[in-house]
CSV table of C-alpha atoms in Angstrom, one decimal:
chain,number,residue,atom,x,y,z
A,1,LEU,CA,-3.7,-24.8,26.1
A,2,ASN,CA,-2.9,-21.7,28.2
A,3,PRO,CA,-3.1,-22.6,31.9
A,4,ALA,CA,-2.9,-18.9,33.0
A,5,LYS,CA,-5.9,-17.9,30.9
A,6,LEU,CA,-7.8,-21.1,32.0
A,7,ARG,CA,-7.1,-20.2,35.6
A,8,LEU,CA,-8.4,-16.6,35.0
A,9,ILE,CA,-11.7,-18.0,33.6
A,10,TYR,CA,-12.2,-20.1,36.8
A,11,GLU,CA,-11.4,-17.0,38.9
A,12,LYS,CA,-13.6,-14.6,37.0
A,13,PHE,CA,-16.7,-16.5,36.0
A,14,LYS,CA,-19.2,-18.8,37.7
A,15,GLY,CA,-22.0,-21.1,36.7
A,16,ASP,CA,-23.3,-20.7,33.1
A,17,ASP,CA,-21.0,-17.8,32.4
A,18,ARG,CA,-18.0,-20.0,33.3
A,19,GLU,CA,-19.3,-22.8,31.1
A,20,GLU,CA,-19.7,-20.4,28.2
A,21,ALA,CA,-16.3,-18.8,28.7
A,22,LEU,CA,-14.7,-22.3,28.9
A,23,LYS,CA,-16.5,-23.3,25.7
A,24,ASP,CA,-15.2,-20.3,23.8
A,25,PHE,CA,-11.7,-20.9,25.3
A,26,TYR,CA,-11.5,-24.5,24.2
A,27,THR,CA,-13.0,-23.7,20.7
A,28,GLU,CA,-10.6,-20.9,20.2
A,29,ASN,CA,-7.6,-23.0,21.2
A,30,LEU,CA,-8.8,-25.9,19.1
A,31,ASN,CA,-9.2,-23.7,16.0
A,32,ASP,CA,-5.7,-22.2,16.5
A,33,LEU,CA,-4.2,-25.7,16.9
A,34,ILE,CA,-5.9,-26.9,13.8
A,35,ASP,CA,-4.9,-23.9,11.7
A,36,ASN,CA,-1.3,-24.1,12.8
A,37,TYR,CA,-1.2,-27.9,12.3
A,38,VAL,CA,-2.6,-27.4,8.7
A,39,VAL,CA,0.0,-24.8,7.9
A,40,GLU,CA,2.8,-27.1,9.1
A,41,ILE,CA,1.6,-30.1,7.1
A,42,ALA,CA,0.7,-28.1,4.0
A,43,ALA,CA,4.1,-26.3,4.1
A,44,GLU,CA,6.0,-29.7,4.5
A,45,LYS,CA,4.2,-31.0,1.4
A,46,GLU,CA,5.6,-28.0,-0.5
A,47,GLY,CA,9.1,-28.6,0.9
A,48,VAL,CA,9.0,-25.6,3.2
A,49,LYS,CA,10.1,-26.2,6.8
A,50,VAL,CA,11.2,-24.1,9.8
A,51,SER,CA,13.2,-25.7,12.6
A,52,ASP,CA,12.8,-24.9,16.3
A,53,LYS,CA,16.3,-23.4,16.2
A,54,GLU,CA,15.2,-20.9,13.5
A,55,ALA,CA,12.2,-19.9,15.6
A,56,GLU,CA,14.4,-19.5,18.6
A,57,ALA,CA,16.8,-17.3,16.6
A,58,ALA,CA,13.9,-15.2,15.4
A,59,ILE,CA,12.8,-14.7,19.0
A,60,ASP,CA,16.3,-13.7,20.0
A,61,ASP,CA,16.3,-11.1,17.2
A,62,ILE,CA,13.0,-9.8,18.4
A,63,MET,CA,14.3,-9.4,22.0
A,64,GLN,CA,17.4,-7.7,20.8
A,65,ARG,CA,15.6,-5.2,18.6
A,66,ASN,CA,13.2,-4.4,21.5
A,67,ASN,CA,16.0,-4.3,24.1
A,68,ILE,CA,14.4,-6.9,26.4
A,69,ASP,CA,15.7,-10.2,27.9
A,70,ARG,CA,14.1,-13.5,28.4
A,71,GLY,CA,12.7,-12.6,31.8
A,72,LYS,CA,11.0,-9.5,30.4
A,73,LEU,CA,9.6,-11.5,27.5
A,74,ASP,CA,8.1,-14.0,29.8
A,75,GLN,CA,6.4,-11.2,31.8
A,76,LEU,CA,5.0,-9.7,28.7
A,77,LEU,CA,3.7,-13.1,27.5
A,78,GLU,CA,2.2,-13.8,30.9
A,79,ALA,CA,0.3,-10.5,30.8
A,80,GLN,CA,-1.2,-11.7,27.5
A,81,HIS,CA,-2.0,-15.1,29.0
A,82,GLN,CA,0.5,-16.8,26.7
A,83,THR,CA,3.3,-19.2,27.3
A,84,TYR,CA,6.7,-19.1,25.8
A,85,GLU,CA,6.1,-22.4,24.0
A,86,GLN,CA,2.9,-21.0,22.4
A,87,TYR,CA,4.8,-17.9,21.4
A,88,ARG,CA,7.6,-19.9,19.8
A,89,TRP,CA,5.1,-22.0,17.9
A,90,LYS,CA,3.3,-18.8,16.7
A,91,ILE,CA,6.7,-17.4,15.5
A,92,LYS,CA,7.4,-20.7,13.7
A,93,ILE,CA,4.0,-20.6,11.9
A,94,ASP,CA,4.6,-16.9,11.0
A,95,ILE,CA,7.9,-17.8,9.4
A,96,LEU,CA,6.4,-20.8,7.6
A,97,THR,CA,3.6,-18.6,6.3
A,98,SER,CA,6.0,-15.9,5.1
A,99,ARG,CA,8.1,-18.5,3.3
A,100,LEU,CA,5.2,-20.2,1.7
A,101,ILE,CA,3.9,-16.8,0.4
A,102,GLY,CA,7.4,-15.8,-0.7
A,103,THR,CA,8.5,-19.0,-2.4
A,104,VAL,CA,5.3,-20.6,-3.6
A,105,PHE,CA,2.8,-17.9,-4.3
A,106,ARG,CA,4.5,-14.6,-5.0
A,107,PRO,CA,6.4,-15.9,-8.1
A,108,LYS,CA,3.1,-16.9,-9.7
A,109,ILE,CA,1.6,-13.4,-9.4
A,110,VAL,CA,1.7,-11.3,-12.6
A,111,VAL,CA,1.2,-7.5,-12.5
A,112,THR,CA,0.1,-5.7,-15.7
A,113,ASP,CA,0.0,-2.0,-16.6
A,114,ASP,CA,-3.7,-2.0,-16.1
A,115,ASP,CA,-3.2,-3.4,-12.5
A,116,ILE,CA,-0.8,-0.5,-11.8
A,117,LYS,CA,-3.2,2.1,-13.1
A,118,GLN,CA,-6.1,0.6,-11.1
A,119,TYR,CA,-4.0,0.5,-8.0
A,120,ILE,CA,-3.0,4.2,-8.5
A,121,ALA,CA,-6.7,5.2,-9.1
A,122,GLU,CA,-7.8,3.4,-5.9
A,123,ASN,CA,-4.9,4.7,-3.7
A,124,GLN,CA,-4.4,8.3,-4.8
A,125,SER,CA,-4.5,9.7,-1.3
A,126,THR,CA,-1.8,7.5,0.1
A,127,LEU,CA,0.4,7.4,-2.9
A,128,ASP,CA,0.6,11.2,-3.2
A,129,LEU,CA,0.7,11.2,-7.0
A,130,SER,CA,-0.5,13.9,-9.3
A,131,ASP,CA,-0.8,14.5,-13.0
A,132,MET,CA,1.9,16.9,-14.2
A,133,VAL,CA,2.0,19.6,-16.9
A,134,GLU,CA,4.9,21.4,-18.5
A,135,LEU,CA,3.8,25.1,-18.7
A,136,ARG,CA,4.6,28.4,-20.3
A,137,VAL,CA,2.8,31.6,-19.4
A,138,LEU,CA,1.9,34.8,-21.1
A,139,HIS,CA,1.0,37.8,-18.9
A,140,VAL,CA,-0.3,41.0,-20.3
A,141,THR,CA,-1.7,44.1,-18.6
A,142,ASN,CA,-4.7,44.9,-20.8
A,143,LYS,CA,-7.1,43.5,-23.4
A,144,ASP,CA,-5.6,45.2,-26.4
A,145,LYS,CA,-2.2,43.7,-25.7
A,146,LEU,CA,-3.8,40.3,-25.2
A,147,ASP,CA,-5.6,40.5,-28.6
A,148,GLU,CA,-2.4,41.5,-30.3
A,149,ALA,CA,-0.5,38.6,-28.7
A,150,MET,CA,-3.2,36.1,-29.5
A,151,ALA,CA,-3.3,37.3,-33.1
A,152,SER,CA,0.4,36.7,-33.3
A,153,PHE,CA,0.1,33.2,-31.9
A,154,GLU,CA,-2.7,32.3,-34.4
A,155,LYS,CA,-0.4,33.4,-37.2
A,156,ASN,CA,2.8,31.6,-36.2
A,157,LYS,CA,1.7,29.0,-33.5
A,158,ASP,CA,4.9,29.7,-31.5
A,159,PHE,CA,3.9,30.4,-27.9
A,160,ARG,CA,7.5,30.8,-26.8
A,161,ASP,CA,8.1,33.6,-29.4
A,162,VAL,CA,4.9,35.3,-28.4
A,163,ALA,CA,5.7,35.2,-24.7
A,164,MET,CA,9.2,36.7,-25.3
A,165,LYS,CA,7.7,39.5,-27.4
A,166,TYR,CA,4.5,40.4,-25.5
A,167,SER,CA,4.6,39.0,-21.9
A,168,ASP,CA,5.1,41.3,-18.9
A,169,ASP,CA,6.0,38.3,-16.7
A,170,LYS,CA,9.5,37.9,-15.3
A,171,THR,CA,9.7,34.7,-17.4
A,172,ALA,CA,9.4,36.5,-20.7
A,173,SER,CA,13.0,36.3,-21.6
A,174,GLU,CA,12.7,32.5,-21.3
A,175,GLY,CA,9.6,32.4,-23.4
A,176,GLY,CA,7.3,32.2,-20.3
A,177,TYR,CA,8.7,28.8,-19.3
A,178,LEU,CA,7.5,27.6,-15.9
A,179,GLY,CA,8.7,24.0,-16.1
A,180,TRP,CA,6.9,20.9,-14.9
A,181,VAL,CA,4.3,21.5,-12.3
A,182,GLU,CA,2.0,19.1,-10.4
A,183,LEU,CA,-1.6,19.8,-11.5
A,184,SER,CA,-2.9,19.4,-8.0
A,185,LEU,CA,-0.6,22.3,-6.8
A,186,LEU,CA,-1.9,24.8,-9.2
A,187,SER,CA,-4.5,27.4,-8.1
A,188,SER,CA,-8.1,26.4,-8.9
A,189,GLY,CA,-8.4,28.9,-11.7
A,190,VAL,CA,-5.2,27.8,-13.5
A,191,ARG,CA,-6.0,24.2,-12.9
A,192,GLU,CA,-9.4,24.6,-14.5
A,193,ALA,CA,-7.9,26.5,-17.4
A,194,VAL,CA,-5.3,23.8,-18.3
A,195,ASN,CA,-7.2,20.7,-17.2
A,196,ASN,CA,-7.6,18.1,-19.9
A,197,ILE,CA,-5.1,19.9,-22.2
A,198,LYS,CA,-2.3,17.5,-23.2
A,199,GLN,CA,-0.7,20.0,-25.4
A,200,GLY,CA,-2.0,23.5,-26.5
A,201,ILE,CA,-3.1,26.9,-25.3
A,202,SER,CA,-5.6,27.7,-22.5
A,203,LYS,CA,-8.4,30.2,-22.5
A,204,PRO,CA,-7.3,33.6,-21.1
A,205,ILE,CA,-7.7,34.1,-17.4
A,206,GLU,CA,-8.8,37.6,-16.5
A,207,GLU,CA,-7.3,39.1,-13.3
A,208,SER,CA,-8.7,41.5,-10.8
A,209,ASP,CA,-6.4,44.3,-11.9
A,210,GLY,CA,-7.5,44.1,-15.6
A,211,GLY,CA,-4.6,42.0,-16.7
A,212,TYR,CA,-4.7,38.6,-18.4
A,213,ARG,CA,-2.8,35.3,-18.2
A,214,VAL,CA,-2.7,32.7,-20.8
A,215,PHE,CA,-1.0,29.3,-20.3
A,216,TYR,CA,0.4,26.9,-22.8
A,217,VAL,CA,0.7,23.2,-22.0
A,218,GLU,CA,3.9,21.9,-23.6
A,219,GLY,CA,3.9,18.5,-22.1
A,220,TYR,CA,1.7,16.2,-19.9
A,221,LYS,CA,2.5,13.3,-17.6
A,222,SER,CA,-0.3,11.2,-16.2
A,223,LYS,CA,0.0,10.2,-12.5
A,224,SER,CA,-0.2,6.6,-13.9
A,225,ASP,CA,3.2,7.1,-15.7
A,226,VAL,CA,5.2,6.4,-12.5
A,227,ASN,CA,9.0,6.0,-12.5
A,228,THR,CA,10.8,2.7,-12.2
A,229,ASP,CA,11.1,2.9,-8.4
A,230,GLN,CA,7.5,3.9,-7.8
A,231,ARG,CA,6.3,1.2,-10.2
A,232,ALA,CA,8.3,-1.5,-8.4
A,233,LYS,CA,6.8,-0.4,-5.0
A,234,ILE,CA,3.3,-0.5,-6.4
A,235,ALA,CA,3.8,-3.9,-8.1
A,236,ASN,CA,5.2,-5.2,-4.8
A,237,ALA,CA,2.2,-4.0,-2.9
A,238,ILE,CA,-0.2,-5.7,-5.4
A,239,ILE,CA,1.8,-8.9,-5.4
A,240,ASN,CA,1.8,-9.0,-1.5
A,241,LYS,CA,-2.0,-8.5,-1.4
A,242,ARG,CA,-2.8,-11.1,-4.0
A,243,ALA,CA,-0.3,-13.6,-2.7
A,244,GLU,CA,-1.8,-13.4,0.8
A,245,ALA,CA,-5.3,-13.8,-0.6
A,246,VAL,CA,-4.2,-16.8,-2.7
A,247,PHE,CA,-2.4,-18.3,0.3
A,248,ASN,CA,-5.6,-17.9,2.5
A,249,ASP,CA,-7.7,-19.7,-0.1
A,250,TRP,CA,-5.1,-22.4,-0.5
A,251,ILE,CA,-4.9,-23.0,3.3
A,252,LYS,CA,-8.7,-23.3,3.4
A,253,GLU,CA,-8.6,-26.0,0.7
A,254,LYS,CA,-5.7,-27.8,2.5
A,255,LYS,CA,-7.5,-27.6,5.8
A,256,GLN,CA,-10.5,-29.5,4.3
A,257,GLU,CA,-8.2,-32.1,2.6
A,258,ILE,CA,-6.1,-32.7,5.7
A,259,LEU,CA,-9.0,-33.0,8.1
A,260,ILE,CA,-10.9,-35.4,5.7
A,261,GLN,CA,-7.7,-37.5,5.4
A,262,LYS,CA,-7.3,-37.6,9.2
A,263,LYS,CA,-10.9,-38.4,9.7
A,264,TYR,CA,-11.0,-41.4,7.4
C-alpha cells in the first residue's frame, strides 16, 4: 500500500467521504496487487522471469536518459503518491509483460496481404500513402489540333509519338512524359480525369484559354502496394496490436485459473 496516499485521504476527507475514498483506495490497490501477482505467476509458468537486479538496471537507465538522480526520482514518485518499491515492481511487471508478448505471443501472429490492405485502408491519414500514376500529357492550343492529335492516336495507339508530334507542352520532346505522380497531389480536374484508369487515355480537359490537355496513364501503383520497409512497419504494427490483445485475453484466463486454484 501507499502510505503517502493513505495519509492524504485521512487529511482531505471526513466521515462517509473518507470511508468511500478508503474503499476505493483499498480496492484499487488490491486489484493492482492481484493483476501483478497473476502476471508474475503466469510468466513463470511460461519460463519468463525478471530479476530485481534487471528492474534496478532498467530504472537506472530511465534515470540516466532523463538526467535525474535517485533523490529526484524519489521526489517525483512522492508527488505521484508512489514509493520506490512500488515503482520498481511496476517496472518489473512492465518488463515481464513485454517479454511475454515478445517471446510467447508475437511469434504466433501471422499477417496476410489482406491484413496489410485492411490496415492501410483504415489508417490512410496517418500512413500518408497514395495511389500513384505514371503519366504522359498532350497539350494543344485549339480544338482542331486536338481532333487531329486524337485521330492520330486512334490510328496508331502510340501516345508518346502523338505527344512528340502535336503537343505544345515543354515535355513534347520526351513524348509528354511526366513520370510517377501521387494521385492525391494532382489537381482535382486532372485527378478526376485519370481516376480509375490503370492504363489508357483520359478524356480531354478544356482549359480557360481554349486549349486542351489529354493525359495518358502508362502505369498505376495502388497505395496497398507498399515497399518492403513500409510493409515491415505495417506488419509490425498489426502484430503488436494483436499480440497485446491476445495477451490481455490470456491474462484474464490465467487470473481466473490462479484465483480459483488459490481459493481451493
